[in-house]
XYZ file of C-alpha atoms in Angstrom:
342
model
C 0.000 0.000 0.000
C 1.339 3.417 -0.899
C 2.058 5.730 1.994
C 0.432 9.142 2.382
C 3.775 10.765 1.653
C 4.146 8.782 -1.559
C 0.658 9.725 -2.713
C 1.850 13.344 -2.674
C 4.756 12.643 -5.024
C 5.097 12.140 -8.764
C 7.201 9.393 -10.368
C 10.692 10.587 -11.183
C 10.812 8.709 -14.477
C 7.922 10.531 -16.172
C 6.562 13.404 -14.045
C 5.347 15.190 -17.180
C 2.838 12.483 -18.058
C 1.746 12.266 -14.436
C 1.071 15.978 -14.014
C -0.319 16.115 -17.538
C -2.937 13.537 -16.606
C -3.781 15.458 -13.434
C -4.126 18.710 -15.393
C -6.304 17.054 -18.031
C -8.647 15.714 -15.352
C -8.863 19.179 -13.771
C -9.696 20.848 -17.094
C -12.283 18.196 -17.944
C -13.847 18.630 -14.507
C -14.205 22.397 -14.929
C -15.675 22.084 -18.417
C -17.829 19.124 -17.430
C -19.194 20.813 -14.315
C -20.108 23.942 -16.253
C -21.762 21.976 -19.049
C -23.646 19.735 -16.629
C -24.838 22.686 -14.541
C -26.250 24.364 -17.658
C -27.918 21.151 -18.832
C -29.358 20.658 -15.352
C -30.858 24.159 -15.441
C -28.941 25.186 -12.349
C -28.968 28.858 -13.338
C -32.529 29.086 -14.614
C -34.279 29.722 -11.328
C -31.422 30.607 -9.015
C -28.627 28.271 -8.070
C -29.354 28.515 -4.352
C -33.126 28.314 -4.456
C -33.129 25.390 -2.036
C -34.857 24.749 1.306
C -33.315 24.448 4.742
C -33.261 20.666 4.345
C -30.528 21.074 1.718
C -28.298 23.107 4.006
C -28.837 20.539 6.733
C -27.939 17.710 4.359
C -24.862 19.552 3.091
C -23.848 20.338 6.652
C -24.107 16.688 7.632
C -21.948 15.759 4.628
C -19.228 18.074 5.919
C -19.657 17.004 9.546
C -19.251 13.395 8.429
C -15.672 14.224 7.406
C -14.666 16.130 10.546
C -13.381 12.901 12.055
C -12.673 10.574 9.138
C -12.215 6.874 9.698
C -8.620 5.844 9.094
C -8.785 2.503 7.398
C -5.580 0.707 6.544
C -7.369 -1.839 4.381
C -8.427 0.647 1.738
C -5.894 0.497 -1.054
C -6.305 3.925 -2.617
C -7.139 5.992 0.405
C -5.995 6.080 4.013
C -9.512 6.949 5.144
C -13.080 5.829 4.523
C -15.486 8.668 3.703
C -19.270 8.523 4.027
C -20.323 11.797 2.387
C -21.382 10.047 -0.843
C -24.767 9.195 0.658
C -25.488 12.900 1.243
C -24.183 13.930 -2.173
C -26.370 11.443 -4.052
C -29.437 12.366 -2.012
C -28.792 16.049 -2.716
C -28.361 15.440 -6.449
C -31.630 13.559 -6.930
C -33.554 15.956 -4.690
C -32.229 19.447 -5.457
C -30.074 19.010 -8.524
C -26.515 18.873 -9.745
C -25.089 22.194 -8.555
C -26.148 21.876 -4.888
C -24.717 18.345 -4.900
C -21.447 19.601 -6.387
C -21.188 22.276 -3.695
C -21.806 19.754 -0.907
C -19.342 17.258 -2.377
C -16.605 19.853 -2.909
C -16.939 21.178 0.639
C -16.774 17.702 2.173
C -13.916 16.608 -0.087
C -11.880 19.747 0.645
C -12.135 19.107 4.368
C -11.261 15.461 3.872
C -8.091 15.965 1.831
C -6.948 18.760 4.145
C -7.028 16.349 7.079
C -4.781 13.831 5.333
C -2.254 16.582 4.518
C -2.629 16.211 0.775
C -0.458 18.353 -1.457
C -2.065 21.165 -3.441
C -2.016 19.329 -6.762
C -3.442 16.197 -5.151
C -6.303 18.213 -3.664
C -7.046 19.625 -7.118
C -7.000 16.134 -8.604
C -9.311 14.671 -5.961
C -11.810 17.508 -6.313
C -11.678 17.194 -10.104
C -11.877 13.405 -10.075
C -15.011 13.362 -7.958
C -16.467 16.356 -9.774
C -16.246 14.404 -13.034
C -17.740 11.372 -11.306
C -20.693 13.502 -10.199
C -21.172 14.808 -13.753
C -21.405 11.237 -15.042
C -23.744 10.300 -12.193
C -26.100 13.190 -13.016
C -26.323 12.266 -16.702
C -27.071 8.642 -15.770
C -29.713 9.776 -13.280
C -31.260 12.227 -15.723
C -31.195 9.717 -18.575
C -33.117 7.090 -16.604
C -35.371 9.222 -14.398
C -36.002 11.890 -17.032
C -35.065 14.848 -14.858
C -38.043 14.524 -12.531
C -38.037 15.600 -8.896
C -37.497 12.712 -6.527
C -40.694 10.973 -5.450
C -39.367 7.489 -4.760
C -40.905 5.391 -7.523
C -39.287 2.243 -8.917
C -37.712 3.916 -11.958
C -36.104 6.578 -9.804
C -34.836 3.946 -7.398
C -33.128 2.151 -10.284
C -31.821 5.490 -11.535
C -30.189 6.447 -8.237
C -28.564 3.020 -7.930
C -27.233 3.349 -11.481
C -26.040 6.908 -10.823
C -24.249 5.881 -7.647
C -22.605 2.958 -9.402
C -21.455 5.200 -12.256
C -20.020 7.657 -9.711
C -18.051 4.836 -8.090
C -16.769 3.401 -11.375
C -15.766 6.802 -12.784
C -13.939 7.762 -9.610
C -12.191 4.386 -9.556
C -11.127 4.656 -13.191
C -9.584 8.102 -12.718
C -7.699 7.252 -9.532
C -6.496 3.963 -11.005
C -5.225 5.878 -14.031
C -3.225 8.228 -11.833
C -1.866 5.362 -9.745
C -0.948 3.409 -12.865
C 1.185 6.319 -14.069
C 2.863 6.528 -10.671
C 3.478 2.835 -10.023
C 3.623 1.309 -13.487
C 1.064 -1.327 -12.521
C -1.700 -2.118 -15.038
C -4.722 0.175 -14.781
C -7.198 -2.699 -14.740
C -5.376 -4.449 -11.917
C -5.392 -1.304 -9.785
C -9.078 -0.637 -10.431
C -10.009 -4.181 -9.426
C -7.944 -3.872 -6.238
C -9.898 -0.791 -5.248
C -13.293 -2.281 -6.059
C -12.511 -5.363 -3.989
C -11.627 -3.254 -0.959
C -14.341 -0.582 -1.114
C -17.362 -1.940 -2.968
C -19.265 -2.884 0.206
C -18.813 0.576 1.748
C -19.881 2.383 -1.426
C -22.804 0.027 -2.058
C -24.109 0.692 1.448
C -23.987 4.445 0.895
C -25.719 4.169 -2.476
C -28.471 2.039 -0.922
C -29.071 4.562 1.879
C -29.206 7.593 -0.461
C -32.833 7.011 -1.643
C -33.979 6.778 1.980
C -32.306 10.085 2.772
C -33.778 11.681 -0.363
C -37.285 10.578 0.640
C -36.762 11.969 4.129
C -35.484 15.272 2.719
C -38.594 15.694 0.562
C -40.844 15.150 3.570
C -39.338 17.258 6.339
C -35.986 18.632 7.394
C -36.237 16.979 10.793
C -36.392 13.586 9.096
C -33.038 14.461 7.518
C -31.676 15.064 10.998
C -33.177 11.787 12.229
C -31.704 9.877 9.293
C -28.239 10.872 10.465
C -28.551 8.300 13.255
C -28.385 5.150 11.060
C -25.887 6.789 8.706
C -23.506 7.648 11.500
C -24.092 4.184 12.923
C -22.455 2.910 9.741
C -19.607 5.297 10.503
C -19.248 3.884 14.009
C -19.140 0.337 12.642
C -16.371 1.401 10.281
C -14.533 3.153 13.098
C -14.737 0.084 15.320
C -13.422 -2.142 12.545
C -10.620 0.335 11.830
C -9.709 0.480 15.523
C -9.506 -3.294 15.667
C -7.315 -3.347 12.585
C -5.072 -0.726 14.140
C -4.780 -2.777 17.323
C -3.543 -5.694 15.233
C -0.481 -3.786 14.002
C 0.222 -1.394 16.897
C 1.822 -1.932 20.281
C -0.792 -1.325 23.024
C 1.782 0.020 25.490
C 3.562 2.659 23.414
C 1.078 3.188 20.589
C 3.877 2.601 18.084
C 3.805 0.057 15.298
C 4.399 -3.511 16.415
C 6.532 -6.060 14.565
C 3.720 -6.972 12.148
C 2.857 -3.350 11.388
C 6.499 -2.408 10.962
C 7.046 -5.210 8.458
C 4.069 -4.013 6.404
C 5.356 -0.425 6.446
C 8.857 -1.485 5.422
C 7.463 -3.593 2.573
C 5.430 -0.618 1.352
C 8.360 1.787 1.568
C 10.630 -0.619 -0.295
C 8.053 -0.891 -3.075
C 7.740 2.903 -3.207
C 11.522 3.300 -3.254
C 11.795 0.936 -6.207
C 9.348 3.136 -8.120
C 10.988 6.466 -7.258
C 14.625 5.261 -7.289
C 15.210 6.471 -3.728
C 16.740 4.758 -0.705
C 15.230 3.319 2.466
C 17.104 3.064 5.769
C 16.236 0.786 8.697
C 17.690 1.126 12.191
C 17.224 -1.334 15.063
C 17.749 0.081 18.561
C 18.316 -2.183 21.563
C 18.264 -0.742 25.100
C 21.253 -1.858 27.149
C 20.574 -3.129 30.678
C 16.811 -2.709 30.348
C 16.371 -6.004 32.189
C 18.240 -4.466 35.136
C 15.669 -1.651 35.289
C 12.836 -4.177 35.457
C 14.645 -6.203 38.114
C 15.600 -3.258 40.313
C 12.584 -0.966 39.944
C 9.818 -3.257 38.715
C 8.077 -3.835 35.406
C 5.769 -0.842 35.909
C 8.751 1.513 35.891
C 10.147 -0.352 32.886
C 6.875 0.198 31.049
C 6.947 3.901 31.938
C 10.463 4.103 30.514
C 9.316 2.531 27.232
C 6.369 4.930 26.986
C 8.599 7.940 27.637
C 11.090 6.795 25.023
C 8.272 6.347 22.507
C 7.121 9.926 23.158
C 10.627 11.277 22.628
C 11.175 9.231 19.493
C 7.958 10.544 17.944
C 8.520 14.201 18.873
C 8.899 16.225 15.668
C 8.883 13.034 13.607
C 9.706 14.054 10.015
C 7.693 12.864 7.002
C 8.785 9.492 5.707
C 9.915 8.193 9.100
C 8.096 5.443 11.000
C 8.902 4.030 14.420
C 8.031 0.669 15.951
C 8.319 -1.099 19.282
C 9.232 -4.636 18.327
C 8.838 -5.941 21.858
C 10.853 -5.939 25.064
C 13.707 -3.453 24.738
C 13.770 -3.301 20.925
C 12.730 -0.316 18.822
C 12.957 0.014 15.055
C 13.059 3.018 12.727
C 12.576 3.264 8.983
C 13.224 6.278 6.751
C 12.126 6.648 3.144
C 12.576 9.166 0.331
C 16.348 9.285 0.922
C 18.536 10.345 -1.998
C 21.370 8.096 -0.855
C 23.244 6.740 2.126
C 24.696 10.198 2.835
C 21.262 11.817 3.090
C 20.717 13.021 6.702
C 18.136 11.035 8.656
């Protein structure tokens, strides 16, 4: 799995193609959003002629990303987002432009929290903007541009629109990752679908329920947040359990299993970018004497204090692990050579 730092970098072999692809997606997103907004009649009767229920829905979409779920199992993203359910419900209820506004606000907050670079933020906003354009045309083509009332045709239309959003987003991200890693586009897209299809399918299935609630009363929108955020809590619990599997409970650092996974990922990244990786193993001398003389509780306190000091001002590209007992391990990536300061 690529690290967050690596997702912010371009391949050294062909950065022009990489940034060219990103720029092309951004241009297509701007043109596509403008064209779709005009086709959707967003400017005919006022772009913001929407009820309070919209602002509540958009607000919940943003709130959903205030504390994103960090999910190591997701291949393309370090976090699992749930704003798609609000975006789809907004699109089928109030139209394309309000949905685009809600999606862009939620996505901006999301990428800011994962410390994405400026160009990556532009790409992610553009990628999902294009996905929303495709979703609207699918929705409009099947439902005929009607206002949501929950009939069978519209239900099929929203499922098709959500699926098209997911596939378009996957295709664009897989294309970018293929340029960065050299792996086949199809292989990358399938990896993503295998890891995220259940999460996205759940959000798509909930969207019609939220849309029906929004058309009835704004307080039903507020009430619908309970089951939606219950899904979030389930994700958070699963993510916490996954984190416990590769982190040391005493120090909070990576354990041996987690460290091995990080090293494997950094070595793969280094092979792509032609950079070096350094690993350091630190063994505490006479740590057993501390446990014998002062007790294991004091020994544990010493390990915790060392972990705090090791992680103070930790630079990007550096990961630290407690391998057990008196052993710590460090790994650095993105080094230009063995003389690069660590």
